[in-house]
Amino acid sequence: MDEGCHCESWISLSNVCRAASELEPNDSLMFHTWGFCGMNWLDKLWPGSHTRSELKAIARESEGAFAKAIQLDPNDADLHYDFGVFYYMHREEFDNELEAVEKAAELLKKAIEIDERHPLARLYLGHWYHDKAQWADAIPLYESVDQNILGERLHPWRVYRLRGQIAACQAFVGELETSRRNFSVLLNDMARLNDEEFDDVADLIDLDEASAAISGPLADAELKQGLNTILRRLGLEPGDPSKDAGS
């Protein structure tokens, strides 16, 4: 797909969203959908399909649509969550990335204020604390995520990444025995997966962070052996850079 075709497709979609919002100017769902379309477009872009200025323009358009939706419906937890994830995942499209991430955190906190059990808002707010190395703040958020809902709404194997993140955070705050147990169960569960399942899970686990926790504060030879088995199954030698799927 060439750049012109891809860009024209976004313009067409944007025009549809704009026309719909003009017909229903007080419908928050119209603007929510518009913002979400822009976020989804940025999520699925072909590498090199847009210039940097075009990406920023799509982000600004989505930002404006989300903001209008919240103005119309300030008590929609899912709307605040989507807007927060938009800032969190596409911070690089804004001139001030740190400010974008801080906006993400405030929106995720608001989503939880509206719906205190919102699982995905809790997950991504946990990511925000995790990124800042505030592991003690990340742990209760991660532990409160309904893992069944997480698997249904994101990906069945996404639960494995969450379990690894919890275990790593526990290691870094000194909850060593709990972390050891959680890593042990996680690695054993991964070892029992068939090859297709294993590849899916391994793409989601932050193996670098797991290695840092197991070799560092845990200093656990048995866990290190289990992790090395995972690395070799991926065709990596212990100590090689591992795959990290991000948040």
PDB file of C-alpha atoms in Angstrom:
ATOM      1  CA  MET A   1       0.000   0.000   0.000  1.00  0.00           C
ATOM      2  CA  ASP A   2       1.566   3.289  -1.017  1.00  0.00           C
ATOM      3  CA  GLU A   3       1.633   6.402   1.125  1.00  0.00           C
ATOM      4  CA  GLY A   4      -0.891   8.334  -0.941  1.00  0.00           C
ATOM      5  CA  CYS A   5      -3.465   5.546  -0.849  1.00  0.00           C
ATOM      6  CA  HIS A   6      -3.087   5.075   2.884  1.00  0.00           C
ATOM      7  CA  CYS A   7      -3.315   8.760   3.633  1.00  0.00           C
ATOM      8  CA  GLU A   8      -6.377   9.237   1.401  1.00  0.00           C
ATOM      9  CA  SER A   9      -8.054   6.362   3.256  1.00  0.00           C
ATOM     10  CA  TRP A  10      -7.592   8.182   6.563  1.00  0.00           C
ATOM     11  CA  ILE A  11      -8.928  11.403   5.055  1.00  0.00           C
ATOM     12  CA  SER A  12     -12.021   9.535   3.873  1.00  0.00           C
ATOM     13  CA  LEU A  13     -12.576   8.001   7.305  1.00  0.00           C
ATOM     14  CA  SER A  14     -11.999  11.342   8.991  1.00  0.00           C
ATOM     15  CA  ASN A  15     -14.555  12.982   6.697  1.00  0.00           C
ATOM     16  CA  VAL A  16     -17.136  10.322   7.568  1.00  0.00           C
ATOM     17  CA  CYS A  17     -16.560  10.898  11.288  1.00  0.00           C
ATOM     18  CA  ARG A  18     -16.769  14.662  10.861  1.00  0.00           C
ATOM     19  CA  ALA A  19     -20.013  14.435   8.863  1.00  0.00           C
ATOM     20  CA  ALA A  20     -21.576  12.113  11.465  1.00  0.00           C
ATOM     21  CA  SER A  21     -20.631  14.459  14.311  1.00  0.00           C
ATOM     22  CA  GLU A  22     -22.151  17.401  12.451  1.00  0.00           C
ATOM     23  CA  LEU A  23     -25.430  15.499  12.194  1.00  0.00           C
ATOM     24  CA  GLU A  24     -25.324  14.617  15.920  1.00  0.00           C
ATOM     25  CA  PRO A  25     -23.284  17.422  17.525  1.00  0.00           C
ATOM     26  CA  ASN A  26     -24.411  16.551  21.064  1.00  0.00           C
ATOM     27  CA  ASP A  27     -23.803  12.811  20.843  1.00  0.00           C
ATOM     28  CA  SER A  28     -20.670  11.932  22.791  1.00  0.00           C
ATOM     29  CA  LEU A  29     -20.540   8.493  21.145  1.00  0.00           C
ATOM     30  CA  MET A  30     -20.003  10.120  17.756  1.00  0.00           C
ATOM     31  CA  PHE A  31     -16.921  11.959  19.019  1.00  0.00           C
ATOM     32  CA  HIS A  32     -15.747   8.964  21.042  1.00  0.00           C
ATOM     33  CA  THR A  33     -15.905   6.871  17.867  1.00  0.00           C
ATOM     34  CA  TRP A  34     -14.012   9.544  15.935  1.00  0.00           C
ATOM     35  CA  GLY A  35     -11.232   9.639  18.516  1.00  0.00           C
ATOM     36  CA  PHE A  36     -11.100   5.855  18.687  1.00  0.00           C
ATOM     37  CA  CYS A  37     -10.879   5.586  14.889  1.00  0.00           C
ATOM     38  CA  GLY A  38      -7.830   7.849  14.922  1.00  0.00           C
ATOM     39  CA  MET A  39      -6.211   5.841  17.714  1.00  0.00           C
ATOM     40  CA  ASN A  40      -6.924   2.592  15.894  1.00  0.00           C
ATOM     41  CA  TRP A  41      -5.491   4.048  12.688  1.00  0.00           C
ATOM     42  CA  LEU A  42      -2.268   5.001  14.449  1.00  0.00           C
ATOM     43  CA  ASP A  43      -2.127   1.525  16.044  1.00  0.00           C
ATOM     44  CA  LYS A  44      -2.276  -0.262  12.689  1.00  0.00           C
ATOM     45  CA  LEU A  45      -0.159   1.965  10.455  1.00  0.00           C
ATOM     46  CA  TRP A  46       2.181   0.428   7.936  1.00  0.00           C
ATOM     47  CA  PRO A  47       5.768   1.505   8.642  1.00  0.00           C
ATOM     48  CA  GLY A  48       6.554   4.625   6.631  1.00  0.00           C
ATOM     49  CA  SER A  49       2.941   5.047   5.487  1.00  0.00           C
ATOM     50  CA  HIS A  50       2.683   8.603   6.819  1.00  0.00           C
ATOM     51  CA  THR A  51       5.030  11.515   7.338  1.00  0.00           C
ATOM     52  CA  ARG A  52       5.685  12.702  10.877  1.00  0.00           C
ATOM     53  CA  SER A  53       3.519  15.781  10.335  1.00  0.00           C
ATOM     54  CA  GLU A  54       0.641  13.582   9.115  1.00  0.00           C
ATOM     55  CA  LEU A  55       0.907  11.374  12.187  1.00  0.00           C
ATOM     56  CA  LYS A  56       0.828  14.395  14.461  1.00  0.00           C
ATOM     57  CA  ALA A  57      -2.190  15.753  12.607  1.00  0.00           C
ATOM     58  CA  ILE A  58      -4.088  12.474  13.074  1.00  0.00           C
ATOM     59  CA  ALA A  59      -3.166  12.498  16.773  1.00  0.00           C
ATOM     60  CA  ARG A  60      -4.350  16.097  17.214  1.00  0.00           C
ATOM     61  CA  GLU A  61      -7.617  15.302  15.447  1.00  0.00           C
ATOM     62  CA  SER A  62      -8.201  12.280  17.669  1.00  0.00           C
ATOM     63  CA  GLU A  63      -7.289  14.293  20.761  1.00  0.00           C
ATOM     64  CA  GLY A  64      -9.867  16.930  19.858  1.00  0.00           C
ATOM     65  CA  ALA A  65     -12.566  14.336  19.242  1.00  0.00           C
ATOM     66  CA  PHE A  66     -11.905  12.576  22.558  1.00  0.00           C
ATOM     67  CA  ALA A  67     -11.905  15.898  24.414  1.00  0.00           C
ATOM     68  CA  LYS A  68     -15.261  16.862  22.881  1.00  0.00           C
ATOM     69  CA  ALA A  69     -16.717  13.472  23.815  1.00  0.00           C
ATOM     70  CA  ILE A  70     -15.680  13.946  27.442  1.00  0.00           C
ATOM     71  CA  GLN A  71     -17.128  17.458  27.441  1.00  0.00           C
ATOM     72  CA  LEU A  72     -20.460  15.938  26.380  1.00  0.00           C
ATOM     73  CA  ASP A  73     -20.277  12.928  28.723  1.00  0.00           C
ATOM     74  CA  PRO A  74     -17.867  13.462  31.621  1.00  0.00           C
ATOM     75  CA  ASN A  75     -19.005  10.314  33.473  1.00  0.00           C
ATOM     76  CA  ASP A  76     -18.133   7.608  30.943  1.00  0.00           C
ATOM     77  CA  ALA A  77     -15.361   5.430  32.368  1.00  0.00           C
ATOM     78  CA  ASP A  78     -14.636   3.663  29.073  1.00  0.00           C
ATOM     79  CA  LEU A  79     -14.274   7.016  27.321  1.00  0.00           C
ATOM     80  CA  HIS A  80     -11.723   8.216  29.873  1.00  0.00           C
ATOM     81  CA  TYR A  81      -9.907   4.883  29.574  1.00  0.00           C
ATOM     82  CA  ASP A  82      -9.722   5.054  25.773  1.00  0.00           C
ATOM     83  CA  PHE A  83      -8.509   8.657  25.852  1.00  0.00           C
ATOM     84  CA  GLY A  84      -5.902   7.750  28.473  1.00  0.00           C
ATOM     85  CA  VAL A  85      -4.618   4.768  26.497  1.00  0.00           C
ATOM     86  CA  PHE A  86      -4.495   6.964  23.392  1.00  0.00           C
ATOM     87  CA  TYR A  87      -2.109   9.378  25.141  1.00  0.00           C
ATOM     88  CA  TYR A  88      -0.128   6.535  26.707  1.00  0.00           C
ATOM     89  CA  MET A  89       0.374   4.534  23.515  1.00  0.00           C
ATOM     90  CA  HIS A  90       0.886   7.469  21.144  1.00  0.00           C
ATOM     91  CA  ARG A  91       2.853   9.891  23.300  1.00  0.00           C
ATOM     92  CA  GLU A  92       5.506  10.183  20.583  1.00  0.00           C
ATOM     93  CA  GLU A  93       3.030  12.001  18.331  1.00  0.00           C
ATOM     94  CA  PHE A  94       2.971  14.958  20.727  1.00  0.00           C
ATOM     95  CA  ASP A  95       5.626  17.622  21.129  1.00  0.00           C
ATOM     96  CA  ASN A  96       5.789  17.029  24.895  1.00  0.00           C
ATOM     97  CA  GLU A  97       5.765  13.252  25.460  1.00  0.00           C
ATOM     98  CA  LEU A  98       6.037  13.566  29.237  1.00  0.00           C
ATOM     99  CA  GLU A  99       2.985  15.812  29.326  1.00  0.00           C
ATOM    100  CA  ALA A 100       1.062  13.325  27.171  1.00  0.00           C
ATOM    101  CA  VAL A 101       1.873  10.481  29.571  1.00  0.00           C
ATOM    102  CA  GLU A 102       0.835  12.595  32.563  1.00  0.00           C
ATOM    103  CA  LYS A 103      -2.477  13.328  30.822  1.00  0.00           C
ATOM    104  CA  ALA A 104      -2.858   9.591  30.275  1.00  0.00           C
ATOM    105  CA  ALA A 105      -2.440   8.939  33.991  1.00  0.00           C
ATOM    106  CA  GLU A 106      -5.006  11.575  34.965  1.00  0.00           C
ATOM    107  CA  LEU A 107      -7.558  10.135  32.532  1.00  0.00           C
ATOM    108  CA  LEU A 108      -6.961   6.582  33.766  1.00  0.00           C
ATOM    109  CA  LYS A 109      -7.354   7.747  37.365  1.00  0.00           C
ATOM    110  CA  LYS A 110     -10.623   9.432  36.407  1.00  0.00           C
ATOM    111  CA  ALA A 111     -11.843   6.232  34.737  1.00  0.00           C
ATOM    112  CA  ILE A 112     -11.171   4.380  37.997  1.00  0.00           C
ATOM    113  CA  GLU A 113     -12.865   7.130  40.005  1.00  0.00           C
ATOM    114  CA  ILE A 114     -15.982   6.615  37.858  1.00  0.00           C
ATOM    115  CA  ASP A 115     -15.727   2.810  37.846  1.00  0.00           C
ATOM    116  CA  GLU A 116     -13.379   1.684  40.583  1.00  0.00           C
ATOM    117  CA  ARG A 117     -13.162  -1.887  39.246  1.00  0.00           C
ATOM    118  CA  HIS A 118     -12.405  -0.907  35.634  1.00  0.00           C
ATOM    119  CA  PRO A 119      -9.864  -3.648  34.805  1.00  0.00           C
ATOM    120  CA  LEU A 120      -8.075  -2.095  31.854  1.00  0.00           C
ATOM    121  CA  ALA A 121      -7.800   1.352  33.403  1.00  0.00           C
ATOM    122  CA  ARG A 122      -6.201  -0.331  36.422  1.00  0.00           C
ATOM    123  CA  LEU A 123      -3.856  -2.274  34.151  1.00  0.00           C
ATOM    124  CA  TYR A 124      -2.595   0.780  32.278  1.00  0.00           C
ATOM    125  CA  LEU A 125      -2.326   2.927  35.387  1.00  0.00           C
ATOM    126  CA  GLY A 126      -0.218   0.077  36.766  1.00  0.00           C
ATOM    127  CA  HIS A 127       1.935   0.354  33.623  1.00  0.00           C
ATOM    128  CA  TRP A 128       2.357   4.088  34.294  1.00  0.00           C
ATOM    129  CA  TYR A 129       3.658   3.449  37.816  1.00  0.00           C
ATOM    130  CA  HIS A 130       5.741   0.524  36.561  1.00  0.00           C
ATOM    131  CA  ASP A 131       7.386   2.743  33.925  1.00  0.00           C
ATOM    132  CA  LYS A 132       8.318   5.192  36.682  1.00  0.00           C
ATOM    133  CA  ALA A 133       9.835   2.361  38.763  1.00  0.00           C
ATOM    134  CA  GLN A 134       7.128   2.935  41.384  1.00  0.00           C
ATOM    135  CA  TRP A 135       6.693  -0.801  41.759  1.00  0.00           C
ATOM    136  CA  ALA A 136       4.933  -0.669  45.109  1.00  0.00           C
ATOM    137  CA  ASP A 137       2.196   1.456  43.527  1.00  0.00           C
ATOM    138  CA  ALA A 138       1.963  -0.768  40.450  1.00  0.00           C
ATOM    139  CA  ILE A 139       1.508  -4.044  42.374  1.00  0.00           C
ATOM    140  CA  PRO A 140      -1.969  -3.444  43.902  1.00  0.00           C
ATOM    141  CA  LEU A 141      -3.272  -2.136  40.588  1.00  0.00           C
ATOM    142  CA  TYR A 142      -1.931  -5.151  38.719  1.00  0.00           C
ATOM    143  CA  GLU A 143      -3.242  -7.564  41.342  1.00  0.00           C
ATOM    144  CA  SER A 144      -6.720  -6.022  41.185  1.00  0.00           C
ATOM    145  CA  VAL A 145      -7.087  -6.655  37.431  1.00  0.00           C
ATOM    146  CA  ASP A 146      -9.669  -9.330  36.633  1.00  0.00           C
ATOM    147  CA  GLN A 147      -7.516 -11.683  34.573  1.00  0.00           C
ATOM    148  CA  ASN A 148     -10.518 -13.328  32.901  1.00  0.00           C
ATOM    149  CA  ILE A 149     -11.724  -9.976  31.601  1.00  0.00           C
ATOM    150  CA  LEU A 150      -8.172  -9.072  30.585  1.00  0.00           C
ATOM    151  CA  GLY A 151      -7.899 -12.216  28.489  1.00  0.00           C
ATOM    152  CA  GLU A 152     -11.273 -11.602  26.878  1.00  0.00           C
ATOM    153  CA  ARG A 153     -10.785  -7.917  26.050  1.00  0.00           C
ATOM    154  CA  LEU A 154      -7.127  -7.868  25.033  1.00  0.00           C
ATOM    155  CA  HIS A 155      -5.629 -11.301  24.345  1.00  0.00           C
ATOM    156  CA  PRO A 156      -5.844 -14.640  26.166  1.00  0.00           C
ATOM    157  CA  TRP A 157      -2.074 -14.726  26.512  1.00  0.00           C
ATOM    158  CA  ARG A 158      -1.889 -11.140  27.841  1.00  0.00           C
ATOM    159  CA  VAL A 159      -2.455 -12.586  31.313  1.00  0.00           C
ATOM    160  CA  TYR A 160       1.016 -14.165  31.176  1.00  0.00           C
ATOM    161  CA  ARG A 161       2.631 -10.754  30.715  1.00  0.00           C
ATOM    162  CA  LEU A 162       0.678  -9.375  33.661  1.00  0.00           C
ATOM    163  CA  ARG A 163       1.800 -12.273  35.837  1.00  0.00           C
ATOM    164  CA  GLY A 164       5.420 -11.605  34.884  1.00  0.00           C
ATOM    165  CA  GLN A 165       5.034  -7.912  35.645  1.00  0.00           C
ATOM    166  CA  ILE A 166       3.578  -8.633  39.075  1.00  0.00           C
ATOM    167  CA  ALA A 167       6.391 -11.058  39.917  1.00  0.00           C
ATOM    168  CA  ALA A 168       9.068  -8.604  38.754  1.00  0.00           C
ATOM    169  CA  CYS A 169       7.597  -5.707  40.732  1.00  0.00           C
ATOM    170  CA  GLN A 170       7.414  -7.930  43.817  1.00  0.00           C
ATOM    171  CA  ALA A 171      11.098  -8.788  43.419  1.00  0.00           C
ATOM    172  CA  PHE A 172      12.084  -5.145  43.078  1.00  0.00           C
ATOM    173  CA  VAL A 173      10.251  -4.130  46.280  1.00  0.00           C
ATOM    174  CA  GLY A 174      11.685  -7.030  48.304  1.00  0.00           C
ATOM    175  CA  GLU A 175       8.673  -9.372  48.342  1.00  0.00           C
ATOM    176  CA  LEU A 176      11.122 -12.110  47.452  1.00  0.00           C
ATOM    177  CA  GLU A 177       9.325 -15.288  48.473  1.00  0.00           C
ATOM    178  CA  THR A 178       6.073 -14.222  46.806  1.00  0.00           C
ATOM    179  CA  SER A 179       7.980 -13.224  43.692  1.00  0.00           C
ATOM    180  CA  ARG A 180       9.819 -16.564  43.607  1.00  0.00           C
ATOM    181  CA  ARG A 181       6.554 -18.487  43.827  1.00  0.00           C
ATOM    182  CA  ASN A 182       4.944 -16.419  41.096  1.00  0.00           C
ATOM    183  CA  PHE A 183       7.919 -16.688  38.738  1.00  0.00           C
ATOM    184  CA  SER A 184       8.164 -20.434  39.379  1.00  0.00           C
ATOM    185  CA  VAL A 185       4.509 -21.025  38.475  1.00  0.00           C
ATOM    186  CA  LEU A 186       4.778 -18.720  35.450  1.00  0.00           C
ATOM    187  CA  LEU A 187       7.872 -20.413  34.026  1.00  0.00           C
ATOM    188  CA  ASN A 188       6.427 -23.882  34.621  1.00  0.00           C
ATOM    189  CA  ASP A 189       3.183 -22.879  32.893  1.00  0.00           C
ATOM    190  CA  MET A 190       5.154 -21.534  29.924  1.00  0.00           C
ATOM    191  CA  ALA A 191       7.212 -24.726  29.692  1.00  0.00           C
ATOM    192  CA  ARG A 192       4.017 -26.772  29.283  1.00  0.00           C
ATOM    193  CA  LEU A 193       2.720 -24.756  26.324  1.00  0.00           C
ATOM    194  CA  ASN A 194       2.814 -26.190  22.819  1.00  0.00           C
ATOM    195  CA  ASP A 195       5.010 -24.423  20.290  1.00  0.00           C
ATOM    196  CA  GLU A 196       2.311 -22.157  18.854  1.00  0.00           C
ATOM    197  CA  GLU A 197       1.057 -21.146  22.284  1.00  0.00           C
ATOM    198  CA  PHE A 198       4.615 -20.674  23.516  1.00  0.00           C
ATOM    199  CA  ASP A 199       5.488 -18.288  20.671  1.00  0.00           C
ATOM    200  CA  ASP A 200       2.399 -16.180  21.401  1.00  0.00           C
ATOM    201  CA  VAL A 201       3.215 -15.941  25.098  1.00  0.00           C
ATOM    202  CA  ALA A 202       6.938 -15.336  24.636  1.00  0.00           C
ATOM    203  CA  ASP A 203       6.133 -12.343  22.420  1.00  0.00           C
ATOM    204  CA  LEU A 204       4.235 -10.782  25.329  1.00  0.00           C
ATOM    205  CA  ILE A 205       6.611 -11.444  28.214  1.00  0.00           C
ATOM    206  CA  ASP A 206       9.303  -8.906  29.112  1.00  0.00           C
ATOM    207  CA  LEU A 207      12.146 -11.408  29.368  1.00  0.00           C
ATOM    208  CA  ASP A 208      14.753  -8.718  30.033  1.00  0.00           C
ATOM    209  CA  GLU A 209      12.889  -7.561  33.120  1.00  0.00           C
ATOM    210  CA  ALA A 210      12.318 -11.146  34.272  1.00  0.00           C
ATOM    211  CA  SER A 211      16.045 -11.812  33.896  1.00  0.00           C
ATOM    212  CA  ALA A 212      16.905  -8.657  35.847  1.00  0.00           C
ATOM    213  CA  ALA A 213      14.626  -9.704  38.702  1.00  0.00           C
ATOM    214  CA  ILE A 214      15.737 -13.339  38.788  1.00  0.00           C
ATOM    215  CA  SER A 215      19.459 -12.592  38.507  1.00  0.00           C
ATOM    216  CA  GLY A 216      19.290  -9.517  40.723  1.00  0.00           C
ATOM    217  CA  PRO A 217      17.190  -9.326  43.893  1.00  0.00           C
ATOM    218  CA  LEU A 218      15.992 -12.935  43.715  1.00  0.00           C
ATOM    219  CA  ALA A 219      19.414 -14.429  42.897  1.00  0.00           C
ATOM    220  CA  ASP A 220      17.650 -17.749  42.367  1.00  0.00           C
ATOM    221  CA  ALA A 221      19.602 -20.413  40.463  1.00  0.00           C
ATOM    222  CA  GLU A 222      16.579 -22.647  39.858  1.00  0.00           C
ATOM    223  CA  LEU A 223      14.534 -19.812  38.398  1.00  0.00           C
ATOM    224  CA  LYS A 224      17.501 -18.744  36.299  1.00  0.00           C
ATOM    225  CA  GLN A 225      17.727 -22.250  34.888  1.00  0.00           C
ATOM    226  CA  GLY A 226      14.017 -22.174  34.074  1.00  0.00           C
ATOM    227  CA  LEU A 227      14.373 -18.812  32.341  1.00  0.00           C
ATOM    228  CA  ASN A 228      17.394 -20.054  30.387  1.00  0.00           C
ATOM    229  CA  THR A 229      15.289 -22.964  29.134  1.00  0.00           C
ATOM    230  CA  ILE A 230      12.717 -20.468  27.881  1.00  0.00           C
ATOM    231  CA  LEU A 231      15.413 -18.400  26.153  1.00  0.00           C
ATOM    232  CA  ARG A 232      16.906 -21.441  24.424  1.00  0.00           C
ATOM    233  CA  ARG A 233      13.470 -22.485  23.206  1.00  0.00           C
ATOM    234  CA  LEU A 234      13.288 -19.064  21.572  1.00  0.00           C
ATOM    235  CA  GLY A 235      16.656 -19.647  19.917  1.00  0.00           C
ATOM    236  CA  LEU A 236      18.411 -17.228  22.275  1.00  0.00           C
ATOM    237  CA  GLU A 237      21.409 -17.879  24.452  1.00  0.00           C
ATOM    238  CA  PRO A 238      21.265 -16.693  28.061  1.00  0.00           C
ATOM    239  CA  GLY A 239      22.502 -13.124  28.156  1.00  0.00           C
ATOM    240  CA  ASP A 240      21.328 -12.333  24.607  1.00  0.00           C
ATOM    241  CA  PRO A 241      18.915  -9.412  24.175  1.00  0.00           C
ATOM    242  CA  SER A 242      15.423 -10.799  24.532  1.00  0.00           C
ATOM    243  CA  LYS A 243      12.151  -9.918  22.921  1.00  0.00           C
ATOM    244  CA  ASP A 244      10.150  -7.238  24.689  1.00  0.00           C
ATOM    245  CA  ALA A 245       6.628  -6.539  23.512  1.00  0.00           C
ATOM    246  CA  GLY A 246       6.256  -3.247  25.379  1.00  0.00           C
ATOM    247  CA  SER A 247       3.158  -2.511  27.538  1.00  0.00           C
TER     248      SER A 247
END
